[in-house]
Coordinates of C-alpha atoms and ligand atoms in Angstrom, one line a residue:
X25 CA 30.6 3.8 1.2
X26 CA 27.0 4.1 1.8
X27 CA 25.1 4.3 4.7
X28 CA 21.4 2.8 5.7
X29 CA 19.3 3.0 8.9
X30 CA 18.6 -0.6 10.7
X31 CA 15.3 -0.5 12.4
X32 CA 13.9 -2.6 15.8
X33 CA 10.5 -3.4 15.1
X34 CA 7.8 -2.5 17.4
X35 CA 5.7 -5.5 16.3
X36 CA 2.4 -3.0 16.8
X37 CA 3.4 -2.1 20.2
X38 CA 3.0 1.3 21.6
X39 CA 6.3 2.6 23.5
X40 CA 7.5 5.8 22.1
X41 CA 7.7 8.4 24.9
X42 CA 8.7 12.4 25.0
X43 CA 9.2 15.4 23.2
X44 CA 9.9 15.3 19.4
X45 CA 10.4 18.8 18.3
X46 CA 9.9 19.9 14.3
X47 CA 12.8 21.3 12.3
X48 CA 12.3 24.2 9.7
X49 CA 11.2 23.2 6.5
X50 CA 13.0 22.0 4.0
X51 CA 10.8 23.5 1.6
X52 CA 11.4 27.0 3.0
X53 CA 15.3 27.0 3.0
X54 CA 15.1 25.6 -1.1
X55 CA 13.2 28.9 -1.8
X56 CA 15.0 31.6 1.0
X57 CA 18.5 30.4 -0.3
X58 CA 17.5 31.5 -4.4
X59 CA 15.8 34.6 -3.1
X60 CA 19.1 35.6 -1.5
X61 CA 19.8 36.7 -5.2
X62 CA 17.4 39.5 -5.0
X63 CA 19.0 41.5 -2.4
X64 CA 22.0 43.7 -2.4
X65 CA 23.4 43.1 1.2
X66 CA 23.5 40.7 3.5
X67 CA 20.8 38.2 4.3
X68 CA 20.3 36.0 7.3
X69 CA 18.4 32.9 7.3
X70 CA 17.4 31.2 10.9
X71 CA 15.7 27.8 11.9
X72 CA 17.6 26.1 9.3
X73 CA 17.4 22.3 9.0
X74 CA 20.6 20.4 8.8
X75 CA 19.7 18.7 5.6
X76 CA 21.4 17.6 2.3
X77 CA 19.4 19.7 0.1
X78 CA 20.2 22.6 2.2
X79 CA 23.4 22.0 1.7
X80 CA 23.4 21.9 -2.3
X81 CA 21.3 24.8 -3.0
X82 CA 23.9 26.7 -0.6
X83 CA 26.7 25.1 -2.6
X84 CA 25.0 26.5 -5.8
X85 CA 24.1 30.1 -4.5
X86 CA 27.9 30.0 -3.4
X87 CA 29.0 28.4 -7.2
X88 CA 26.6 31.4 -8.1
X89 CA 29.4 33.8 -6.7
X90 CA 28.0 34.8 -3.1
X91 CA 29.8 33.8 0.2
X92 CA 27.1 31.4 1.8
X93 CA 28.3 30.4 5.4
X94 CA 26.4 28.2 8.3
X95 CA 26.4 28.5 11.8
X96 CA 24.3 25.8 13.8
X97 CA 20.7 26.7 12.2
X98 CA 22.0 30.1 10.9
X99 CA 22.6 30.6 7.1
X100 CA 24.1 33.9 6.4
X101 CA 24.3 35.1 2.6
X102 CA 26.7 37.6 1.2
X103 CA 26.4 39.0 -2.3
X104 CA 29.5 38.8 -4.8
X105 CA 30.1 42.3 -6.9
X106 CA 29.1 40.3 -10.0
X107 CA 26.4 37.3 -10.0
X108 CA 27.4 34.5 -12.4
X109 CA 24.4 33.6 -13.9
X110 CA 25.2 30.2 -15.2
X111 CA 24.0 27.6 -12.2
X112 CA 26.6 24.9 -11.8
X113 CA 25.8 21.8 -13.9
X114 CA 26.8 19.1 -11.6
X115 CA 24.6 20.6 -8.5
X116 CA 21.7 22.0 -10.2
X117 CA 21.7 18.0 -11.8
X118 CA 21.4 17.0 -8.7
X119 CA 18.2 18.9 -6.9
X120 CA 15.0 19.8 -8.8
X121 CA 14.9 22.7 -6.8
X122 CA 17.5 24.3 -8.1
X123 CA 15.0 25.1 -11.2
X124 CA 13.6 27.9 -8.7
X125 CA 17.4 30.3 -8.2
X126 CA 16.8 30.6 -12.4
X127 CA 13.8 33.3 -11.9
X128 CA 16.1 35.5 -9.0
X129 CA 19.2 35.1 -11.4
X130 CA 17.5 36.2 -14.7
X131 CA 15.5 39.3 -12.8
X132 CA 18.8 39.9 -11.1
X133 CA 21.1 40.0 -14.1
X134 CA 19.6 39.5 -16.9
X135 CA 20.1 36.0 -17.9
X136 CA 20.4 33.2 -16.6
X137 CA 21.5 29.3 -17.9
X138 CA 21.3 25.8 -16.9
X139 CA 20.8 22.4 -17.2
X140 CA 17.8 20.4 -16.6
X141 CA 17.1 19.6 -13.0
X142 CA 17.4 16.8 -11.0
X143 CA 16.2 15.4 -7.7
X144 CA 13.3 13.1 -6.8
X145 CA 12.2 10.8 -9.3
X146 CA 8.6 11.4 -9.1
X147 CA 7.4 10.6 -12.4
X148 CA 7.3 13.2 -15.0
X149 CA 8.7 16.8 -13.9
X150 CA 8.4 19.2 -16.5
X151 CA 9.4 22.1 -16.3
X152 CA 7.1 23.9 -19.4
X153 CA 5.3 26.4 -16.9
X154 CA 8.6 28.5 -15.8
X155 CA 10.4 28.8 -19.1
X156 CA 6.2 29.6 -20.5
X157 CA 6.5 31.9 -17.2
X158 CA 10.0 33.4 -18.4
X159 CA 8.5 34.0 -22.1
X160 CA 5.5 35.9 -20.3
X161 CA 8.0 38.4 -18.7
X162 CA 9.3 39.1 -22.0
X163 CA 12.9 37.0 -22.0
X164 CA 14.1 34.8 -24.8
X165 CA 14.4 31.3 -23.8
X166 CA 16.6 28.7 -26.4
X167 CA 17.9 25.2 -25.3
X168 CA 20.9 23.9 -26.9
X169 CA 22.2 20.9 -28.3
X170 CA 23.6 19.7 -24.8
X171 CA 20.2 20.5 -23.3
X172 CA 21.3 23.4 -21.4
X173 CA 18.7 26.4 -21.4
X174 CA 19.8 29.5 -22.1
X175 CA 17.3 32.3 -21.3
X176 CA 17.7 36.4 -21.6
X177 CA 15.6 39.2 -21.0
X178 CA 15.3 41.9 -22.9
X179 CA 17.6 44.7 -22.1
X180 CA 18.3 43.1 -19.1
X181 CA 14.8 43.9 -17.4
X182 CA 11.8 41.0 -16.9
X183 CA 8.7 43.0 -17.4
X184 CA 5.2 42.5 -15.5
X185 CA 3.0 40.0 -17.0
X186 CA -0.6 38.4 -16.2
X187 CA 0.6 34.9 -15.7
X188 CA -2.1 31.9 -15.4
X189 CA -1.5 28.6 -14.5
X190 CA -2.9 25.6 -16.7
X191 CA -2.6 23.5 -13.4
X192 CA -1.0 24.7 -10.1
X193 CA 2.8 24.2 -9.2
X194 CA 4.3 25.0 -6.5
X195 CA 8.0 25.9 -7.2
X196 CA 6.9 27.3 -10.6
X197 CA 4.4 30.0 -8.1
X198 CA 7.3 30.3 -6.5
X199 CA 9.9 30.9 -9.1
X200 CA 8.0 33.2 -11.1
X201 CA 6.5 35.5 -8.2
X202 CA 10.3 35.9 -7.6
X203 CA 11.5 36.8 -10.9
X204 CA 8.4 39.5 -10.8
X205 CA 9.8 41.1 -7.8
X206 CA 13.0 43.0 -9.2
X207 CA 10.7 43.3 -13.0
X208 CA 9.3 46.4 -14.7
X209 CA 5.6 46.5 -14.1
X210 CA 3.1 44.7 -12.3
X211 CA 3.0 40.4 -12.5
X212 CA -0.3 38.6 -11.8
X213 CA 0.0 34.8 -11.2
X214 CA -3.3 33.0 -10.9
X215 CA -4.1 29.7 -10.2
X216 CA -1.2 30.0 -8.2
X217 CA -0.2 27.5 -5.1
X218 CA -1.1 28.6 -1.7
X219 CA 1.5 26.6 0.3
X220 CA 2.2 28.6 3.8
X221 CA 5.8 28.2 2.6
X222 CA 4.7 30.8 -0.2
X223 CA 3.3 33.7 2.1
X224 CA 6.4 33.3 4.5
X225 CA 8.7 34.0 2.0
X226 CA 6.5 37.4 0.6
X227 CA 6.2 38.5 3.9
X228 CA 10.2 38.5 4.4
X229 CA 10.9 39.8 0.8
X230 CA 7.8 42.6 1.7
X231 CA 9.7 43.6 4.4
X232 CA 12.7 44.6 2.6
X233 CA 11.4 46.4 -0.1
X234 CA 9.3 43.9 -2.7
X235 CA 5.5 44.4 -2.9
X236 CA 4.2 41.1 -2.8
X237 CA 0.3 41.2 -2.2
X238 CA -2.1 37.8 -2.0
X239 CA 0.4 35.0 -1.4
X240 CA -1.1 32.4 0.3
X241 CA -4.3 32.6 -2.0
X242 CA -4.4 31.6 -5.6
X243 CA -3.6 35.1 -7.3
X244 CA -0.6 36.5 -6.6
X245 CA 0.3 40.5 -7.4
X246 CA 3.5 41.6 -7.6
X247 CA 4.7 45.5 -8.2
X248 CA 8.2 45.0 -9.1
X249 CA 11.1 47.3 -8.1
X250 CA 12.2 47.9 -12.2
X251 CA 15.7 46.4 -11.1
X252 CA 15.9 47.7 -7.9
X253 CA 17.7 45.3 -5.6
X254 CA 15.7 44.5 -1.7
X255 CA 17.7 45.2 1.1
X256 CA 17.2 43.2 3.7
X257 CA 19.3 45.2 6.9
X258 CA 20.1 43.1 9.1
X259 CA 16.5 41.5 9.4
X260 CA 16.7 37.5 9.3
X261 CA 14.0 35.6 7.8
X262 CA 13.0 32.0 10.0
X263 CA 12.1 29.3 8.2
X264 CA 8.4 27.9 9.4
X265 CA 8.3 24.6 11.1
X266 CA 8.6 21.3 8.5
X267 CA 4.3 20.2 8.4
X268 CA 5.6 17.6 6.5
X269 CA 7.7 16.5 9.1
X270 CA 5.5 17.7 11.5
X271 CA 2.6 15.4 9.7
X272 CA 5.0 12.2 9.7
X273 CA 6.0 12.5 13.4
X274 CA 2.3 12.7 14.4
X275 CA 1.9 9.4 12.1
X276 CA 4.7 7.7 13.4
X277 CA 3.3 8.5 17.3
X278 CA -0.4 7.4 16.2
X279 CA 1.0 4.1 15.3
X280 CA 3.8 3.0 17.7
X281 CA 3.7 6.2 20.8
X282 CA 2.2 5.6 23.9
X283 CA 2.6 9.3 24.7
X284 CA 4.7 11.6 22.5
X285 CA 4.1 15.6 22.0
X286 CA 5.7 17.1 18.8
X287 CA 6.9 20.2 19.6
X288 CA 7.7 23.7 17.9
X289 CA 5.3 22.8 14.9
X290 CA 2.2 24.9 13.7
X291 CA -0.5 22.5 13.7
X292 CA -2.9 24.7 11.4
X293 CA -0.5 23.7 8.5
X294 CA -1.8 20.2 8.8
X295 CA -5.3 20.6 9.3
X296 CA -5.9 18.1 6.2
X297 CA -4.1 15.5 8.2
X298 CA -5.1 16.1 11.5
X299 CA -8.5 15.9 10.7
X300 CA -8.7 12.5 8.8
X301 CA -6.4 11.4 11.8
X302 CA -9.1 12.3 14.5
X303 CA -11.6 10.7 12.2
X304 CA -9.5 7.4 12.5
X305 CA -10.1 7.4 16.0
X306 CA -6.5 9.2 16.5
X307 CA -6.3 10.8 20.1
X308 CA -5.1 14.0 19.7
X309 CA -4.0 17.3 21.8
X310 CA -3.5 20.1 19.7
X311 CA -1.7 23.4 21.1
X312 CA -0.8 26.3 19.5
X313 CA 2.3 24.9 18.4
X314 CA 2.4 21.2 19.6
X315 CA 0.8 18.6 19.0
X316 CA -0.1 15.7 21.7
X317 CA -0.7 12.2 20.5
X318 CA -1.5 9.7 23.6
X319 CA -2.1 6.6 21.5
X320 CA -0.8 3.9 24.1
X321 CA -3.7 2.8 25.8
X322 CA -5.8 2.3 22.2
X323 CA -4.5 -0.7 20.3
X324 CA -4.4 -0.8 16.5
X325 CA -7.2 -2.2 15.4
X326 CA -9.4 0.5 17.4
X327 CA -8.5 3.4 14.5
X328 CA -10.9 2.9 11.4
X329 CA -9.5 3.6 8.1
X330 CA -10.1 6.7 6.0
X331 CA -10.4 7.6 2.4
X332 CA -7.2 9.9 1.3
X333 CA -7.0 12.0 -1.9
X334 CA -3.7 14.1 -2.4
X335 CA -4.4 17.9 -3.1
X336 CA -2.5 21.1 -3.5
X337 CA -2.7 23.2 -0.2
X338 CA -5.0 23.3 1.8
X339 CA -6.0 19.6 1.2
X340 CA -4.0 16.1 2.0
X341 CA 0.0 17.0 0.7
X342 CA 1.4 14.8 -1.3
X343 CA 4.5 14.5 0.9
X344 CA 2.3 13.2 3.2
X345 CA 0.9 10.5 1.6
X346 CA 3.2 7.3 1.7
X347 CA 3.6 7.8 5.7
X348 CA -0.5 8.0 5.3
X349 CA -0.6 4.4 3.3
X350 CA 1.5 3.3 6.1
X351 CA -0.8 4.2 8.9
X352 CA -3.8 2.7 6.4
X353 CA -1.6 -0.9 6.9
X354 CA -2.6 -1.0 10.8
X355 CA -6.2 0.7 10.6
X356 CA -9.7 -1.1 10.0
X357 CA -11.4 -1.1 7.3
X358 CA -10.6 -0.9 3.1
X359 CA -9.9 2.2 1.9
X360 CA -8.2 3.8 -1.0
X361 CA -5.5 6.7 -1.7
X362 CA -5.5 8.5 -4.5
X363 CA -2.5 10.3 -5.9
X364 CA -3.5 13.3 -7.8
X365 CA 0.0 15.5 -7.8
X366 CA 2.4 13.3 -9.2
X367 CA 2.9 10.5 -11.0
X368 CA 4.5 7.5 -10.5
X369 CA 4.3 8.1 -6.5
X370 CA 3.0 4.5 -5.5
X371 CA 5.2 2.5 -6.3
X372 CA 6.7 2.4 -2.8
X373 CA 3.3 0.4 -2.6
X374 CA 5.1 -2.9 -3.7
X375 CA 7.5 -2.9 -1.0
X376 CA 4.7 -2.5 1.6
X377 CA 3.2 -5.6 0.2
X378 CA 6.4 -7.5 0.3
X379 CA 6.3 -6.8 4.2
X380 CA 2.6 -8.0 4.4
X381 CA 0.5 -5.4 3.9
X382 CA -3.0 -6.0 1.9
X383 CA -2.6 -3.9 -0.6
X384 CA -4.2 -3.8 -4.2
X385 CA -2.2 -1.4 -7.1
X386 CA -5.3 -0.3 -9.0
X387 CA -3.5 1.7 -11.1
X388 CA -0.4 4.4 -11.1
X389 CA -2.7 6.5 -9.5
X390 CA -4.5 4.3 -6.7
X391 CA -4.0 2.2 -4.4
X392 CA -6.8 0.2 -2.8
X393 CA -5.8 -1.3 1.3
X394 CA -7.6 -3.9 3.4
X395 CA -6.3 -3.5 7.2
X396 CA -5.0 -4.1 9.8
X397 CA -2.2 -6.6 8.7
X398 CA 0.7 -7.6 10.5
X399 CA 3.7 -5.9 8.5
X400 CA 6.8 -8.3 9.0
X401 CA 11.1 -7.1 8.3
X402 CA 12.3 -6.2 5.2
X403 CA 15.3 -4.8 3.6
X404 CA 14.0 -1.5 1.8
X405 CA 15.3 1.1 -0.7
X406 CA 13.5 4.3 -0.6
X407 CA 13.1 5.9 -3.8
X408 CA 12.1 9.0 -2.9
X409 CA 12.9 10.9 0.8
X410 CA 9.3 10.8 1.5
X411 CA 8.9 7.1 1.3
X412 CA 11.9 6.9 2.6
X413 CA 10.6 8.0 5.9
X414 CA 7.5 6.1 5.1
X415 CA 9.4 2.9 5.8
X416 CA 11.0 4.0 8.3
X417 CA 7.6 4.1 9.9
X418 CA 6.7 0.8 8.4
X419 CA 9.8 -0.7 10.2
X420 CA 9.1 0.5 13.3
X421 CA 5.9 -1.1 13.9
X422 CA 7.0 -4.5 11.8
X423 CA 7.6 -7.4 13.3
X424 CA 11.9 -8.1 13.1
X425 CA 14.7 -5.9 12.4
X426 CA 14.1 -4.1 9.3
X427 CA 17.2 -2.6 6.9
X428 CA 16.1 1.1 5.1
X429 CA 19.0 1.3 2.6
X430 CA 20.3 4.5 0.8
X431 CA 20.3 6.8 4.2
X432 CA 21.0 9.7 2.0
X433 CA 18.0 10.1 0.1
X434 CA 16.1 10.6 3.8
X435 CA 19.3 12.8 4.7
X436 CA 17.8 15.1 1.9
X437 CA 15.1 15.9 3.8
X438 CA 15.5 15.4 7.6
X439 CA 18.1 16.2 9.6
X440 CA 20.2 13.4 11.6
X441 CA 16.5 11.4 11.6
X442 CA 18.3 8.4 13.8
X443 CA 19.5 10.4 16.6
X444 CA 15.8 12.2 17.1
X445 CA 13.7 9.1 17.3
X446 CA 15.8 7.4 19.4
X447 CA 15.2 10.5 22.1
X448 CA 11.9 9.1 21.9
X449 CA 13.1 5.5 22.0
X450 CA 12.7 4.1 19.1
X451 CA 16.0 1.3 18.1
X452 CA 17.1 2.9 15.0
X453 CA 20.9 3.3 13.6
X454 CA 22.7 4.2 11.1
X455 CA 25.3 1.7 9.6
X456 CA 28.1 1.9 7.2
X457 CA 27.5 -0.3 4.3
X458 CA 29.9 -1.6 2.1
Ligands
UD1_523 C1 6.9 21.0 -4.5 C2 7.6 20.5 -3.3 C3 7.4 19.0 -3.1 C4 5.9 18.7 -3.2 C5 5.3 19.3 -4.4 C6 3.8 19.1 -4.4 C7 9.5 21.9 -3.1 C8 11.0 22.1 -3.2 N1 9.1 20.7 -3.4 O1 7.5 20.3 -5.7 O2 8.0 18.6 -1.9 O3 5.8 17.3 -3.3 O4 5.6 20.7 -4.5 O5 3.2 19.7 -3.2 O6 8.9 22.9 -2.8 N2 4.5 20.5 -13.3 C9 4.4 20.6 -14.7 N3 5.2 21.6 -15.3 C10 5.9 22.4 -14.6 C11 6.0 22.3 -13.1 C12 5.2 21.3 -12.6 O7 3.8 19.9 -15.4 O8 6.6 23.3 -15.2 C13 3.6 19.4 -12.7 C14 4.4 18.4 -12.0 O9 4.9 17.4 -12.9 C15 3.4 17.8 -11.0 C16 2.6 19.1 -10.6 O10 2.9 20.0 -11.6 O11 2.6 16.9 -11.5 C17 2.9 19.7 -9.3 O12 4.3 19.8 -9.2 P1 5.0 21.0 -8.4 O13 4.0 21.7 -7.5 O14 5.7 21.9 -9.4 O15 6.0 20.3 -7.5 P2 7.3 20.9 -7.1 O16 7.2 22.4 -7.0 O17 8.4 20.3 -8.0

């Protein structure tokens, strides 16, 4: 059984109303659950979204030996005597992020072995900068003939290295300025990513005993603990709010609220966003943590389009960028979007043309979009969970019922997506499917 989301169609009217508070980031809770590795007690992890890929990466930390239990938004980690250092093949399959426990589990015991990872299909996703990472810090790495990777440090201990990146990577930043925490030696990562998701997690892991200095810029420096385990006593880490989600909810109340205020979010996160919006024409209110759009008494056609280029942190996220397109459908004016992270991340492009939008596929990498056009019902498959979401948007200011297929891929990402936007009152569902 399957499920799928059924959508009401605004038709480009403005109604959504109230309070639409922000989740932690999904992003966070993929890195906080493999860093659990590091420690030798217990570690507590708050504001956690109910998500799907939460709950994989806590099924494989648990596979991994610990005892990984949840209570509402509370995640609470307890070591096993012994880690078992080869990730479980059918869940690390399934999430790409699962590439980033392999850094914690080799620093931690020595070794560490899986398969390749899964997850979004986003194009390419190599995964050449950890292993090149890994041989850096002095480990062996060897795949076999079922593709598995099998990779050992020397004498059980990573040693420091100067690490630079050919191009910047998030979960690789990530992976590897773990790893460095529990090696011999200092690590440098340069070039490194700068996502706020990155300094959060340093400032937890600091706190209990790693000496992470820099994250949050693009060189990293890491004194590591030659094996020493972090203790984390009794201090939880919180996750920071989801700016993704954050970035999509202020999209989705710029095209269909008449008055909606996105709540517990940190609006500095999305400053690449929030700034092309205002350029639109977007009304915005922006608190400390909230974020105010009263769009009802401007129609549509009154925001003017704006030119959008993906970028690592600080600039225009990626994740951000098919909700983006879908606000580009209703604005004035021809503009294009430029994918520069991934590959292959446009394709959701055709769908949106099937529901009416002017849209030109340039190539894999651009997408050129004459608006405003009326978007009409559609039944849509997302293929990743961030287009996923995107047509959610799209179907809630279409004309008709729309049908977004394959609920679980959004499930990945944002927790029980149905039941918060109807607070606000937007007609969504989810439906069994046979
Ligand atoms: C992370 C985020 C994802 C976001 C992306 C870009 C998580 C769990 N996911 O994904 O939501 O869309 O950052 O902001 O945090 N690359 C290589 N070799 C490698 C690693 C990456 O060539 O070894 C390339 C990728 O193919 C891609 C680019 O680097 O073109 C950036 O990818 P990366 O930052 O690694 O994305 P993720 O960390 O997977």
């Amino acid at each position: 059984m399957q499920e799928r989301f059924v959508i009401g169609g605004l038709a480009g009217r403005k109604t959504l109303k109230g309070e639409l508070p922000v989740r932690g980031a999904k992003n966070a809770i993929l890195k906080a659950l493999p860093a659990s590795v590091l420690f030798e007690d217990t570690v507590v992890l708050t504001n956690v979204p109910d998500i799907e890929d939460a709950e994989r990466m806590g099924e494989l930390v648990r596979a991994s030996g610990a005892t990984v239990e949840r209570s509402g938004s509370t995640i609470t980690i307890t070591p096993p005597p012994k880690w078992r250092s080869e990730l479980e093949h059918s869940i690390a399959e399934r999430i790409r992020a699962s590439i980033v426990l392999t850094g914690p589990m080799l620093a931690r015991t020595g070794s560490v072995h899986f398969p390749y990872p899964g997850g979004c299909v986003l194009g390419e996703r190599p995964i050449d900068l950890f292993l090149q990472g890994f041989t850096a810090m002095g480990a062996t790495v060897k795949e076999d003939a079922e593709g598995v990777f099998n990779i050992h440090a020397h004498g059980g201990v990573l040693l420091g290295a100067e690490i630079f990146f050919p191009f910047i990577s998030v979960t690789a930043t990530e992976t590897l300025m773990l790893a460095a925490v529990l090696a011999k030696g200092e690590t440098i990562l340069e070039n490194a990513a700068m996502e706020p998701e990155i300094p959060a997690l340093a400032a937890f892991l600091n706190a209990c005993g790693a000496h992470i200095e820099g994250a949050g810029t693009s060189t990293i420096r890491i004194q590591g603990t030659a094996g020493k385990p972090l203790r984390a006593e009794g201090r939880p880490m919180a996750m920071p709010p989801d700016r993704i989600e954050a970035g999509s909810f202020v999209i989705l109340a710029a095209l269909a609220g008449e008055d909606v205020t996105i709540t517990d979010c940190e609006p500095k996160h999305i400053d690449a966003l929030l700034t092309l919006l205002s350029r639109a024409g977007v009304p915005l209110e922006i608190g400390e943590r909230s974020i105010r759009v009263r769009s009802g008494a401007i129609p549509n056609e009154r925001y003017k389009s704006v030119v959008v280029r993906t970028h690592e942190y600080p600039g225009f996220p990626t994740d951000l960028q098919s909700p983006m397109t879908i606000f580009l459908t209703q604005t004035t004016g021809e503009v294009t979007v430029l994918e520069t992270v991934f590959d292959g991340r446009l394709r959701y492009a055709e769908d949106l043309i099937r529901m009416g939008a002017d849209i030109t596929i340039m190539n894999p990498h651009r997408i050129l979009i004459r608006g405003p056009r009326k978007l009409s019902r559609k039944e849509l498959e997302g293929p990743d969970l961030r287009a996923g979401l995107a047509y959610i948007l799209a179907a809630s200011v279409a004309v008709g019922t729309s049908i977004v297929n394959n609920a679980y891929v959004i499930d990945r990402g944002y927790e029980k997506i149905e039941e918060r936007l109807r607070a606000i009152g937007l007609s969504i569902r989810r439906e069994l499917t046979r």
